[in-house]
Amino acid sequence: MAEKQFKIVLLGEGRVGKTSLVMRYCQNVFNDKQNSTVQASFQNKRLNLDGHRINLAVWDTAGQERFHALGPIYYRDANGALLVYDITDNDSFVRVQNWVKELRKMLGGDIVLAIAGNKSDLERNRVVSQERAEEYAAQVGAKHFNTSAKLSKGVNELFLDLTQRMLAAG
Ligand code: GDP
Ligand code: MG
């Protein structure tokens, strides 16, 4: 049976944990001193789901999000997007809304969206309420997840759900 290929792009401010989520999901590792420069533009993850063989290309930025523009190659042919904010950083949540606008501009409406409130292990420092995040996610047709790349919480669930929705979208 042929392998289905899907491209997922990660979006969000610097330091929210995008690279850490990709590393956790694709390689099951976590680095406390995750460097802002990464070599590869994407990592592959293979999985079997509902009788399908799937190959995910999970695209990560190399720090260009600082300039608030990632360029068309980054977005091209993406099937899904994962918008990440840090639950302890209100600005990073506000910025998610700009990333959603940027996505729509680059890709139109046809993309499966997930939003991750990352660093859930720092719950005591939370400043973005879950209700607010979920309300926003519903508004833009996204699904919201709490994640901790550090403790490996919610990460597999998020990618699995995103993949299931990309499969359903065809
Ligand atoms: P990026 O700039 O969005 O790619 O963020 P990074 O993955 O480089 O992470 C930025 C910093 O946050 C690093 O020091 C990570 O170790 C840390 N970090 C990432 N995810 C988590 C998490 O789930 N919990 C905690 N406590 N720290 C995290
Ligand atoms: Mg990074």
Short mmCIF file of N, CA, C and O in Angstrom, two decimals, residues 83-165:
data_model
loop_
_atom_site.label_atom_id
_atom_site.label_comp_id
_atom_site.label_asym_id
_atom_site.label_seq_id
_atom_site.Cartn_x
_atom_site.Cartn_y
_atom_site.Cartn_z
N LEU A 83 0.27 25.70 15.55
CA LEU A 83 0.60 27.02 16.10
C LEU A 83 0.94 26.84 17.57
O LEU A 83 0.15 26.25 18.31
N VAL A 84 2.08 27.34 17.95
CA VAL A 84 2.55 27.09 19.32
C VAL A 84 2.68 28.41 20.08
O VAL A 84 3.18 29.40 19.53
N TYR A 85 2.20 28.40 21.32
CA TYR A 85 2.51 29.50 22.24
C TYR A 85 2.97 28.89 23.55
O TYR A 85 2.88 27.68 23.76
N ASP A 86 3.47 29.78 24.42
CA ASP A 86 3.98 29.36 25.73
C ASP A 86 2.94 29.82 26.75
O ASP A 86 2.62 31.02 26.80
N ILE A 87 2.40 28.90 27.54
CA ILE A 87 1.32 29.26 28.48
C ILE A 87 1.75 30.30 29.51
O ILE A 87 0.91 30.90 30.16
N THR A 88 3.05 30.52 29.65
CA THR A 88 3.55 31.51 30.62
C THR A 88 3.86 32.86 29.97
O THR A 88 4.42 33.74 30.62
N ASP A 89 3.52 33.00 28.69
CA ASP A 89 3.90 34.21 27.94
C ASP A 89 2.71 34.71 27.12
O ASP A 89 2.40 34.17 26.07
N ASN A 90 2.05 35.74 27.65
CA ASN A 90 0.84 36.25 26.99
C ASN A 90 1.11 36.72 25.56
O ASN A 90 0.31 36.46 24.67
N ASP A 91 2.21 37.41 25.35
CA ASP A 91 2.53 37.91 24.00
C ASP A 91 2.59 36.78 22.99
O ASP A 91 2.18 36.95 21.84
N SER A 92 3.11 35.66 23.41
CA SER A 92 3.25 34.54 22.47
C SER A 92 1.88 34.03 22.05
O SER A 92 1.70 33.54 20.93
N PHE A 93 0.88 34.16 22.95
CA PHE A 93 -0.49 33.76 22.60
C PHE A 93 -1.11 34.79 21.65
O PHE A 93 -1.74 34.43 20.65
N VAL A 94 -0.93 36.06 21.96
CA VAL A 94 -1.46 37.12 21.10
C VAL A 94 -0.89 36.97 19.68
O VAL A 94 -1.60 37.11 18.69
N ARG A 95 0.38 36.63 19.61
CA ARG A 95 1.04 36.49 18.31
C ARG A 95 0.48 35.33 17.48
O ARG A 95 0.58 35.36 16.26
N VAL A 96 -0.09 34.33 18.13
CA VAL A 96 -0.67 33.20 17.39
C VAL A 96 -1.69 33.72 16.38
O VAL A 96 -1.78 33.22 15.25
N GLN A 97 -2.41 34.78 16.77
CA GLN A 97 -3.43 35.31 15.88
C GLN A 97 -2.82 35.89 14.61
O GLN A 97 -3.40 35.76 13.53
N ASN A 98 -1.65 36.49 14.74
CA ASN A 98 -0.96 36.99 13.53
C ASN A 98 -0.49 35.84 12.66
O ASN A 98 -0.52 35.94 11.43
N TRP A 99 -0.04 34.77 13.29
CA TRP A 99 0.40 33.62 12.51
C TRP A 99 -0.76 33.00 11.74
O TRP A 99 -0.60 32.54 10.62
N VAL A 100 -1.93 32.99 12.36
CA VAL A 100 -3.11 32.45 11.66
C VAL A 100 -3.43 33.31 10.44
O VAL A 100 -3.69 32.78 9.36
N LYS A 101 -3.33 34.62 10.59
CA LYS A 101 -3.59 35.52 9.46
C LYS A 101 -2.57 35.29 8.34
O LYS A 101 -2.91 35.25 7.16
N GLU A 102 -1.32 35.15 8.74
CA GLU A 102 -0.24 34.92 7.78
C GLU A 102 -0.48 33.61 7.02
O GLU A 102 -0.35 33.54 5.80
N LEU A 103 -0.90 32.59 7.77
CA LEU A 103 -1.21 31.29 7.16
C LEU A 103 -2.30 31.40 6.11
O LEU A 103 -2.19 30.85 5.01
N ARG A 104 -3.37 32.08 6.47
CA ARG A 104 -4.50 32.25 5.54
C ARG A 104 -4.07 32.99 4.28
O ARG A 104 -4.51 32.68 3.18
N LYS A 105 -3.20 33.96 4.47
CA LYS A 105 -2.71 34.74 3.34
C LYS A 105 -1.89 33.84 2.42
O LYS A 105 -2.00 33.90 1.20
N MET A 106 -1.06 32.99 3.01
CA MET A 106 -0.16 32.15 2.22
C MET A 106 -0.87 30.94 1.62
O MET A 106 -0.49 30.46 0.57
N LEU A 107 -1.88 30.40 2.32
CA LEU A 107 -2.45 29.10 1.93
C LEU A 107 -3.95 29.08 1.71
O LEU A 107 -4.49 28.07 1.29
N GLY A 108 -4.64 30.17 2.04
CA GLY A 108 -6.09 30.12 2.00
C GLY A 108 -6.63 29.32 3.17
O GLY A 108 -5.93 29.13 4.15
N GLY A 109 -7.88 28.82 3.05
CA GLY A 109 -8.54 28.21 4.20
C GLY A 109 -8.31 26.72 4.38
O GLY A 109 -8.64 26.16 5.41
N ASP A 110 -7.70 26.10 3.37
CA ASP A 110 -7.63 24.64 3.33
C ASP A 110 -6.53 24.01 4.13
O ASP A 110 -5.70 23.32 3.57
N ILE A 111 -6.51 24.25 5.39
CA ILE A 111 -5.42 23.64 6.15
C ILE A 111 -5.95 23.22 7.51
O ILE A 111 -6.82 23.87 8.07
N VAL A 112 -5.47 22.09 7.98
CA VAL A 112 -5.90 21.58 9.28
C VAL A 112 -5.04 22.24 10.36
O VAL A 112 -3.82 22.27 10.25
N LEU A 113 -5.73 22.79 11.36
CA LEU A 113 -5.01 23.59 12.36
C LEU A 113 -5.05 22.97 13.75
O LEU A 113 -6.10 22.50 14.20
N ALA A 114 -3.93 23.05 14.42
CA ALA A 114 -3.89 22.73 15.85
C ALA A 114 -3.13 23.84 16.55
O ALA A 114 -2.25 24.47 15.97
N ILE A 115 -3.52 24.08 17.80
CA ILE A 115 -2.83 25.08 18.61
C ILE A 115 -2.31 24.38 19.86
O ILE A 115 -3.06 23.66 20.52
N ALA A 116 -1.04 24.59 20.15
CA ALA A 116 -0.45 23.99 21.35
C ALA A 116 -0.11 25.07 22.35
O ALA A 116 0.61 26.03 22.04
N GLY A 117 -0.65 24.94 23.57
CA GLY A 117 -0.22 25.74 24.71
C GLY A 117 0.90 24.95 25.36
O GLY A 117 0.64 24.02 26.12
N ASN A 118 2.13 25.31 25.02
CA ASN A 118 3.27 24.49 25.45
C ASN A 118 3.80 24.95 26.82
O ASN A 118 3.47 26.01 27.30
N LYS A 119 4.65 24.12 27.38
CA LYS A 119 5.27 24.30 28.71
C LYS A 119 4.23 24.12 29.81
O LYS A 119 4.24 24.81 30.83
N SER A 120 3.34 23.15 29.61
CA SER A 120 2.30 22.89 30.60
C SER A 120 2.88 22.40 31.92
O SER A 120 2.19 22.41 32.95
N ASP A 121 4.14 22.01 31.90
CA ASP A 121 4.81 21.65 33.17
C ASP A 121 5.03 22.89 34.06
O ASP A 121 5.31 22.75 35.24
N LEU A 122 4.89 24.09 33.46
CA LEU A 122 5.05 25.34 34.23
C LEU A 122 3.67 25.92 34.58
O LEU A 122 3.48 27.14 34.59
N GLU A 123 2.74 25.04 34.87
CA GLU A 123 1.35 25.43 35.14
C GLU A 123 1.25 26.56 36.18
O GLU A 123 0.43 27.48 36.06
N ARG A 124 2.09 26.51 37.19
CA ARG A 124 2.01 27.54 38.24
C ARG A 124 2.30 28.94 37.70
O ARG A 124 1.92 29.93 38.32
N ASN A 125 2.99 29.03 36.57
CA ASN A 125 3.27 30.34 35.97
C ASN A 125 2.35 30.67 34.79
O ASN A 125 2.63 31.57 34.01
N ARG A 126 1.29 29.91 34.68
CA ARG A 126 0.38 30.11 33.54
C ARG A 126 -0.23 31.51 33.57
O ARG A 126 -0.69 31.96 34.62
N VAL A 127 -0.23 32.18 32.41
CA VAL A 127 -0.92 33.47 32.29
C VAL A 127 -2.01 33.44 31.21
O VAL A 127 -2.84 34.33 31.16
N VAL A 128 -1.99 32.42 30.37
CA VAL A 128 -3.02 32.31 29.33
C VAL A 128 -4.01 31.24 29.79
O VAL A 128 -3.65 30.07 29.93
N SER A 129 -5.25 31.66 30.06
CA SER A 129 -6.21 30.68 30.58
C SER A 129 -6.62 29.71 29.48
O SER A 129 -6.66 30.06 28.30
N GLN A 130 -6.91 28.52 29.93
CA GLN A 130 -7.31 27.48 28.99
C GLN A 130 -8.61 27.84 28.27
O GLN A 130 -8.75 27.58 27.08
N GLU A 131 -9.53 28.49 28.99
CA GLU A 131 -10.83 28.87 28.39
C GLU A 131 -10.60 29.82 27.22
O GLU A 131 -11.19 29.67 26.15
N ARG A 132 -9.76 30.79 27.47
CA ARG A 132 -9.49 31.80 26.44
C ARG A 132 -8.85 31.15 25.22
O ARG A 132 -9.21 31.45 24.08
N ALA A 133 -7.92 30.26 25.46
CA ALA A 133 -7.21 29.61 24.36
C ALA A 133 -8.18 28.72 23.57
O ALA A 133 -8.16 28.70 22.34
N GLU A 134 -9.05 28.02 24.28
CA GLU A 134 -9.99 27.13 23.60
C GLU A 134 -11.03 27.89 22.82
O GLU A 134 -11.43 27.49 21.73
N GLU A 135 -11.45 29.02 23.37
CA GLU A 135 -12.42 29.87 22.69
C GLU A 135 -11.82 30.39 21.38
O GLU A 135 -12.45 30.35 20.33
N TYR A 136 -10.58 30.82 21.46
CA TYR A 136 -9.92 31.32 20.25
C TYR A 136 -9.75 30.19 19.23
O TYR A 136 -10.02 30.37 18.03
N ALA A 137 -9.33 29.04 19.69
CA ALA A 137 -9.11 27.90 18.78
C ALA A 137 -10.42 27.57 18.04
O ALA A 137 -10.42 27.38 16.82
N ALA A 138 -11.53 27.55 18.77
CA ALA A 138 -12.82 27.24 18.16
C ALA A 138 -13.17 28.26 17.08
O ALA A 138 -13.67 27.91 16.01
N GLN A 139 -12.87 29.53 17.37
CA GLN A 139 -13.15 30.61 16.40
C GLN A 139 -12.46 30.41 15.06
O GLN A 139 -12.98 30.78 14.03
N VAL A 140 -11.24 29.86 15.10
CA VAL A 140 -10.48 29.72 13.86
C VAL A 140 -10.51 28.28 13.35
O VAL A 140 -9.77 27.92 12.43
N GLY A 141 -11.37 27.45 13.94
CA GLY A 141 -11.51 26.07 13.48
C GLY A 141 -10.31 25.20 13.81
O GLY A 141 -10.01 24.24 13.10
N ALA A 142 -9.64 25.54 14.88
CA ALA A 142 -8.46 24.75 15.29
C ALA A 142 -8.81 23.91 16.51
O ALA A 142 -9.83 24.13 17.16
N LYS A 143 -7.98 22.95 16.79
CA LYS A 143 -8.13 22.20 18.03
C LYS A 143 -6.99 22.58 18.97
O LYS A 143 -5.86 22.74 18.53
N HIS A 144 -7.31 22.75 20.24
CA HIS A 144 -6.32 23.21 21.20
C HIS A 144 -5.83 22.05 22.08
O HIS A 144 -6.62 21.23 22.53
N PHE A 145 -4.53 22.04 22.34
CA PHE A 145 -3.93 21.02 23.21
C PHE A 145 -2.98 21.69 24.18
O PHE A 145 -2.29 22.64 23.82
N ASN A 146 -2.94 21.17 25.41
CA ASN A 146 -1.87 21.54 26.33
C ASN A 146 -0.74 20.56 26.12
O ASN A 146 -0.98 19.35 26.10
N THR A 147 0.47 21.08 25.98
CA THR A 147 1.60 20.17 25.76
C THR A 147 2.76 20.53 26.69
O THR A 147 2.90 21.67 27.13
N SER A 148 3.56 19.52 26.96
CA SER A 148 4.88 19.76 27.54
C SER A 148 5.86 18.92 26.75
O SER A 148 5.85 17.69 26.85
N ALA A 149 6.68 19.61 25.95
CA ALA A 149 7.73 18.89 25.23
C ALA A 149 8.70 18.31 26.25
O ALA A 149 9.24 17.22 26.06
N LYS A 150 8.86 19.02 27.36
CA LYS A 150 9.80 18.58 28.39
C LYS A 150 9.38 17.24 29.00
O LYS A 150 10.18 16.32 29.10
N LEU A 151 8.11 17.16 29.41
CA LEU A 151 7.64 15.94 30.08
C LEU A 151 6.95 14.97 29.12
O LEU A 151 6.40 13.96 29.54
N SER A 152 6.95 15.30 27.84
CA SER A 152 6.28 14.48 26.85
C SER A 152 4.79 14.30 27.17
O SER A 152 4.27 13.19 27.16
N LYS A 153 4.13 15.39 27.44
CA LYS A 153 2.69 15.36 27.72
C LYS A 153 1.91 16.00 26.58
O LYS A 153 2.21 17.12 26.18
N GLY A 154 0.96 15.26 26.08
CA GLY A 154 0.06 15.82 25.06
C GLY A 154 0.64 15.86 23.65
O GLY A 154 -0.07 16.20 22.71
N VAL A 155 1.90 15.52 23.51
CA VAL A 155 2.58 15.71 22.22
C VAL A 155 2.12 14.66 21.19
O VAL A 155 1.70 15.00 20.09
N ASN A 156 2.20 13.40 21.58
CA ASN A 156 1.73 12.35 20.66
C ASN A 156 0.26 12.52 20.32
O ASN A 156 -0.14 12.36 19.17
N GLU A 157 -0.53 12.85 21.35
CA GLU A 157 -1.97 13.01 21.16
C GLU A 157 -2.24 14.11 20.12
O GLU A 157 -3.09 13.96 19.25
N LEU A 158 -1.51 15.20 20.26
CA LEU A 158 -1.69 16.32 19.34
C LEU A 158 -1.38 15.91 17.89
O LEU A 158 -2.19 16.12 16.99
N PHE A 159 -0.22 15.30 17.67
CA PHE A 159 0.16 14.94 16.31
C PHE A 159 -0.76 13.86 15.75
O PHE A 159 -1.05 13.84 14.56
N LEU A 160 -1.21 12.96 16.62
CA LEU A 160 -2.12 11.92 16.18
C LEU A 160 -3.45 12.52 15.72
O LEU A 160 -3.98 12.19 14.65
N ASP A 161 -3.96 13.44 16.50
CA ASP A 161 -5.23 14.08 16.15
C ASP A 161 -5.09 14.89 14.87
O ASP A 161 -5.96 14.84 13.98
N LEU A 162 -3.99 15.62 14.75
CA LEU A 162 -3.75 16.42 13.54
C LEU A 162 -3.67 15.49 12.32
O LEU A 162 -4.25 15.77 11.26
N THR A 163 -2.99 14.37 12.47
CA THR A 163 -2.85 13.43 11.36
C THR A 163 -4.20 12.83 10.99
O THR A 163 -4.53 12.69 9.80
N GLN A 164 -4.98 12.48 11.99
CA GLN A 164 -6.31 11.94 11.73
C GLN A 164 -7.16 12.93 10.94
O GLN A 164 -7.86 12.57 10.01
N ARG A 165 -7.08 14.20 11.31
CA ARG A 165 -7.87 15.22 10.61
C ARG A 165 -7.33 15.48 9.21
O ARG A 165 -8.10 15.75 8.29
#
